[in-house]
Coordinates of C-alpha atoms and ligand atoms in Angstrom, one line a residue:
M1 CA -29.8 27.0 3.2
R2 CA -26.4 28.2 1.9
D3 CA -25.1 29.1 5.4
H4 CA -21.8 27.1 4.6
H5 CA -20.4 30.3 3.1
R6 CA -20.1 31.6 6.6
F7 CA -17.1 29.3 7.1
R8 CA -13.6 30.0 6.1
M9 CA -11.6 27.0 5.1
A10 CA -7.9 26.7 4.1
D11 CA -7.0 26.0 0.5
G12 CA -7.7 22.4 -0.4
A13 CA -10.8 22.1 2.0
E14 CA -14.2 23.2 1.2
L15 CA -17.8 22.7 2.6
V16 CA -19.8 21.4 -0.2
G17 CA -23.2 20.9 1.4
R18 CA -25.3 20.3 4.5
Q19 CA -27.8 17.7 5.5
G20 CA -29.5 18.6 8.7
D21 CA -26.9 18.7 11.3
S22 CA -24.1 17.4 9.3
F23 CA -21.8 19.2 7.0
E24 CA -20.1 17.7 4.0
T25 CA -16.5 18.8 3.7
R26 CA -14.3 17.9 0.9
V27 CA -10.6 17.9 1.4
S28 CA -8.3 17.5 -1.5
I29 CA -5.5 14.9 -1.2
P30 CA -2.6 16.1 -3.4
S31 CA -0.7 13.4 -5.3
D32 CA 3.0 13.1 -5.8
D33 CA 5.0 14.2 -8.9
N34 CA 4.2 11.0 -10.6
G35 CA 0.4 11.4 -10.1
F36 CA 0.2 8.6 -7.4
F37 CA -1.2 9.0 -3.8
G38 CA -0.9 6.7 -0.7
R39 CA -3.2 4.1 0.5
Q40 CA -2.5 2.3 3.8
C41 CA -3.8 -1.1 4.9
P42 CA -6.1 -0.8 8.0
E43 CA -5.0 -4.2 9.0
R44 CA -1.2 -4.0 9.2
S45 CA -0.5 -0.3 8.3
L46 CA 1.6 -1.1 5.2
V47 CA 1.4 1.4 2.5
F48 CA 0.9 1.3 -1.3
R49 CA 0.2 3.9 -3.9
M50 CA -2.4 4.2 -6.6
D51 CA -2.6 6.3 -9.8
V52 CA -4.9 9.3 -8.8
Q53 CA -6.4 9.8 -12.2
Q54 CA -7.5 6.3 -12.6
Y55 CA -8.7 6.2 -9.1
E56 CA -10.9 9.1 -9.5
A57 CA -12.6 7.4 -12.4
L58 CA -13.6 4.4 -10.1
P59 CA -17.0 4.0 -8.7
D60 CA -17.8 5.8 -5.3
S61 CA -18.9 2.7 -3.7
L62 CA -15.4 1.3 -4.2
A63 CA -13.9 -1.4 -1.9
L64 CA -10.2 -2.1 -2.1
W65 CA -7.8 -5.0 -1.5
C66 CA -4.6 -4.5 0.4
V67 CA -1.9 -5.5 -2.1
Y68 CA 0.0 -7.3 0.5
C69 CA -2.4 -9.0 2.9
G70 CA -5.6 -9.3 0.9
H71 CA -7.6 -7.2 3.5
H72 CA -10.8 -6.2 1.7
A73 CA -12.6 -3.0 2.9
E74 CA -14.2 0.2 1.8
Y75 CA -11.8 2.6 0.2
S76 CA -12.2 5.3 2.9
E77 CA -10.5 2.8 5.4
F78 CA -7.3 3.0 3.3
M79 CA -6.4 6.4 4.5
T80 CA -2.6 7.2 5.2
E81 CA -1.6 8.8 8.4
Q82 CA -0.7 12.1 6.6
Q83 CA -4.0 12.2 4.8
R84 CA -5.8 11.7 8.1
D85 CA -3.9 14.5 9.7
R86 CA -4.9 16.7 6.8
I87 CA -8.5 15.9 7.0
M88 CA -8.6 16.3 10.7
H89 CA -6.9 19.7 10.4
A90 CA -9.6 20.7 8.1
A91 CA -12.4 19.3 10.4
G92 CA -10.7 21.1 13.4
D93 CA -10.8 24.4 11.4
F94 CA -14.6 23.8 10.7
A95 CA -15.3 22.8 14.3
M96 CA -13.7 25.9 15.6
Q97 CA -15.8 28.1 13.7
M98 CA -18.9 26.2 14.6
V99 CA -18.2 26.7 18.2
S100 CA -17.4 30.3 17.9
Q101 CA -20.6 31.0 15.9
E102 CA -22.7 29.3 18.5
L103 CA -20.9 31.4 21.0
D104 CA -21.7 34.5 19.1
K105 CA -25.3 33.6 19.1
M106 CA -25.4 32.9 22.8
F107 CA -23.3 35.7 24.1
G108 CA -24.4 38.3 21.5
G109 CA -28.0 37.9 23.0
L110 CA -26.7 37.8 26.6
A111 CA -24.7 40.9 26.2
R112 CA -27.6 42.9 24.8
S113 CA -30.1 41.7 27.5
S114 CA -27.7 42.5 30.3
R115 CA -27.0 46.0 29.3
G116 CA -27.8 48.5 32.0
G117 CA -28.3 45.8 34.5
S118 CA -25.9 44.7 37.2
I119 CA -24.1 42.1 35.1
S120 CA -21.3 43.5 33.2
F121 CA -20.1 41.2 30.3
S122 CA -18.3 41.7 27.1
Y123 CA -17.7 39.2 24.5
R124 CA -16.2 39.9 21.0
S125 CA -15.9 37.4 18.4
Q126 CA -12.6 37.1 16.3
P127 CA -12.5 36.5 12.8
F128 CA -11.1 33.0 11.9
Y129 CA -8.2 32.8 9.6
P130 CA -7.5 29.1 8.8
H131 CA -3.8 28.1 8.6
P132 CA -2.8 26.2 5.6
L133 CA -3.5 22.4 5.6
P134 CA -0.6 20.2 6.3
G135 CA 0.9 18.9 3.0
I136 CA 1.6 15.4 2.1
D137 CA 5.2 14.1 1.9
E138 CA 5.1 10.3 1.7
E139 CA 7.6 7.8 0.4
Q140 CA 7.7 8.0 -3.4
L141 CA 7.2 5.2 -5.9
V142 CA 9.3 2.1 -5.8
R143 CA 7.9 -0.4 -8.2
V144 CA 5.0 0.6 -10.5
R145 CA 2.8 -2.4 -11.6
T146 CA 0.1 -2.4 -14.1
C147 CA -2.6 -5.1 -13.3
A148 CA -3.1 -7.4 -16.4
G149 CA -6.6 -7.8 -15.4
C150 CA -8.0 -4.2 -14.8
Q151 CA -5.1 -2.2 -16.2
N152 CA -4.8 0.1 -13.3
N153 CA -1.4 1.3 -12.1
Y154 CA -0.2 1.0 -8.5
A155 CA 3.0 1.0 -6.8
V156 CA 4.3 -1.3 -4.2
F157 CA 7.1 -1.4 -1.7
G158 CA 7.7 -5.1 -1.4
E159 CA 6.4 -8.4 -2.5
H160 CA 2.6 -8.4 -2.9
R161 CA -0.2 -10.9 -4.0
H162 CA -3.2 -8.8 -4.7
C163 CA -4.3 -5.9 -7.1
P164 CA -6.1 -3.2 -5.2
M165 CA -9.0 -3.5 -7.5
C166 CA -9.3 -7.2 -8.5
G167 CA -7.9 -9.0 -5.4
Q168 CA -5.8 -12.1 -5.7
L169 CA -3.4 -12.0 -8.5
P170 CA -2.6 -15.2 -10.6
A171 CA 0.3 -17.2 -9.2
A172 CA 2.6 -16.5 -12.3
S173 CA 2.1 -12.6 -11.6
V174 CA 2.8 -13.1 -7.8
A175 CA 6.1 -15.1 -8.7
F176 CA 7.1 -12.6 -11.2
D177 CA 6.7 -9.8 -8.8
A178 CA 8.5 -11.5 -6.1
L179 CA 11.5 -11.9 -8.3
Q180 CA 11.2 -8.3 -9.3
A181 CA 11.2 -7.4 -5.6
D182 CA 14.4 -9.3 -5.1
T183 CA 16.0 -7.8 -8.1
A184 CA 15.2 -4.3 -7.0
R185 CA 16.9 -5.2 -3.5
L186 CA 19.9 -6.4 -5.2
D187 CA 20.1 -3.5 -7.6
A188 CA 19.8 -1.1 -4.7
L189 CA 22.9 -2.7 -3.0
E190 CA 24.7 -2.7 -6.2
A191 CA 24.0 1.0 -6.6
L192 CA 25.8 1.9 -3.3
P193 CA 29.2 3.7 -3.4
T194 CA 32.3 1.5 -3.6
D195 CA 33.4 2.2 0.1
A196 CA 29.9 1.7 1.4
K197 CA 29.9 -1.7 -0.4
A198 CA 33.2 -2.7 1.2
L199 CA 31.9 -2.0 4.7
L200 CA 28.8 -3.9 4.1
R201 CA 30.7 -6.7 2.6
E202 CA 32.9 -6.8 5.7
Q203 CA 29.9 -6.9 7.9
G204 CA 28.4 -9.8 6.0
V205 CA 25.6 -8.0 4.5
F206 CA 26.2 -9.2 1.1
T207 CA 26.5 -12.8 2.1
R208 CA 23.3 -12.4 4.2
N209 CA 21.6 -10.9 1.1
W210 CA 22.8 -13.6 -1.2
V211 CA 21.4 -16.3 1.1
D212 CA 18.1 -14.4 1.6
T213 CA 17.8 -14.1 -2.2
V214 CA 18.5 -17.8 -2.9
E215 CA 16.0 -18.6 -0.1
N216 CA 13.5 -16.4 -1.7
V217 CA 14.0 -17.8 -5.2
V218 CA 13.4 -21.3 -3.9
G219 CA 10.2 -20.2 -2.1
V220 CA 9.0 -18.5 -5.2
V221 CA 9.5 -21.4 -7.4
E222 CA 8.0 -23.7 -4.8
A223 CA 4.7 -21.5 -4.5
L224 CA 4.5 -21.2 -8.4
A225 CA 5.0 -24.8 -9.1
S226 CA 2.7 -26.0 -6.4
S227 CA -0.1 -23.6 -7.7
L228 CA 0.3 -24.5 -11.4
F229 CA 0.5 -28.3 -10.5
R230 CA -2.7 -28.1 -8.5
A231 CA -4.5 -26.1 -11.2
A232 CA -3.3 -28.4 -14.1
V233 CA -3.4 -31.9 -12.7
P234 CA -6.9 -33.2 -11.6
N235 CA -5.6 -35.7 -9.1
A236 CA -3.0 -33.4 -7.7
A237 CA -4.2 -33.9 -4.0
S238 CA -3.8 -37.7 -4.2
L239 CA -0.3 -37.4 -5.9
L240 CA 0.8 -34.9 -3.3
N241 CA -0.6 -36.7 -0.3
G242 CA 2.2 -37.3 2.3
K243 CA 4.9 -35.8 0.0
G244 CA 5.6 -32.7 2.4
A245 CA 7.5 -29.8 0.7
I246 CA 8.1 -31.6 -2.5
F247 CA 8.3 -28.5 -4.5
Q248 CA 11.4 -27.3 -2.6
C249 CA 13.5 -30.2 -4.1
L250 CA 14.3 -29.8 -7.8
D251 CA 14.6 -33.5 -8.7
H252 CA 11.5 -34.6 -6.6
M253 CA 9.5 -31.9 -8.2
A254 CA 10.7 -33.0 -11.8
D255 CA 9.8 -36.6 -11.0
L256 CA 6.3 -35.7 -9.6
I257 CA 5.7 -33.7 -12.9
V258 CA 6.6 -36.7 -15.0
T259 CA 4.4 -38.9 -13.1
A260 CA 1.5 -36.6 -13.6
G261 CA 2.2 -37.0 -17.3
F262 CA 4.0 -33.8 -18.3
L263 CA 7.5 -33.1 -19.7
D264 CA 10.7 -33.8 -17.9
L265 CA 12.0 -30.4 -16.6
R266 CA 15.6 -31.8 -16.7
T267 CA 15.4 -32.5 -20.5
A268 CA 13.2 -29.3 -21.2
L269 CA 15.7 -27.0 -19.6
G270 CA 18.9 -28.9 -20.6
P271 CA 21.5 -30.4 -18.4
Q272 CA 23.6 -27.2 -18.1
T273 CA 20.7 -25.0 -16.8
W274 CA 19.4 -27.9 -14.5
Q275 CA 23.0 -28.2 -13.1
R276 CA 23.1 -24.6 -12.3
L277 CA 19.7 -24.7 -10.7
L278 CA 20.7 -27.6 -8.6
E279 CA 23.9 -25.8 -7.4
T280 CA 21.9 -22.7 -6.5
W281 CA 19.3 -24.8 -4.7
A282 CA 22.0 -26.6 -2.7
A283 CA 23.8 -23.3 -1.9
R284 CA 21.2 -22.3 0.7
H285 CA 22.3 -25.2 3.0
V286 CA 25.9 -23.8 3.0
F287 CA 24.8 -20.8 5.1
P288 CA 22.2 -21.9 7.6
P289 CA 19.7 -19.2 8.5
Ligands
LIG301 ZN1 -2.8 -5.4 4.4
LIG302 ZN1 -6.4 -5.4 -11.3

């Protein structure tokens, strides 16, 4: 039964079929100039973007990982607010016409049967002209990443730990990404006009950012070192027992790595680099958070 031709839908929405009482509607989701479209984590509402061409080539039964928190769910749960609005608009257009066609059937008959009787009734159906669907105007790409595992491109707006397709990323990728996120933040500050920078400097924004960056770098190294150590050293658990946050302190970390039978970082990196690292690590205690 091809009765779905009775419905008028806006550009970008079409009825593709019917099964019993339910109609299947397809609503296009326009991508941005770079060919990416938004995905929003149902858990914490954070947004990332995916390459629409690669996405369309993926299997229908796809489940995605949130790149930030690792929430894993069916792809349809990752709709952004604007995408949802667009789909609801198309669904509303469809529902309006369903209702008005039902009314036509009911009142069309009623009007005929009451002709000449004591009940005077008139009902006239109006043709339906759908308004255009709301467009999508979402925050554009910030950092595009290509997953080393699946080669898919996606874009993130902050530090992330998961590929939307493969899940948990290797510790080195997470560390590299976190450093890139910090670099991007510093570059954005650097790109500001001179007078804006002067104002921010006066307000302590640069100092604050510098402290945050050092904190972040220490955290990145701590997480990476801890993860690599646990992966490489069979008796890591017993060596780390009772040691607390040992990977936050450079000299303790270097000693630990020597104990486990690996190179001494101090010699491997050279005294000058090691000294700079020590100074950087110490600097975070100058400005308490
Ligand atoms: Zn999430
Ligand atoms: Zn991947």
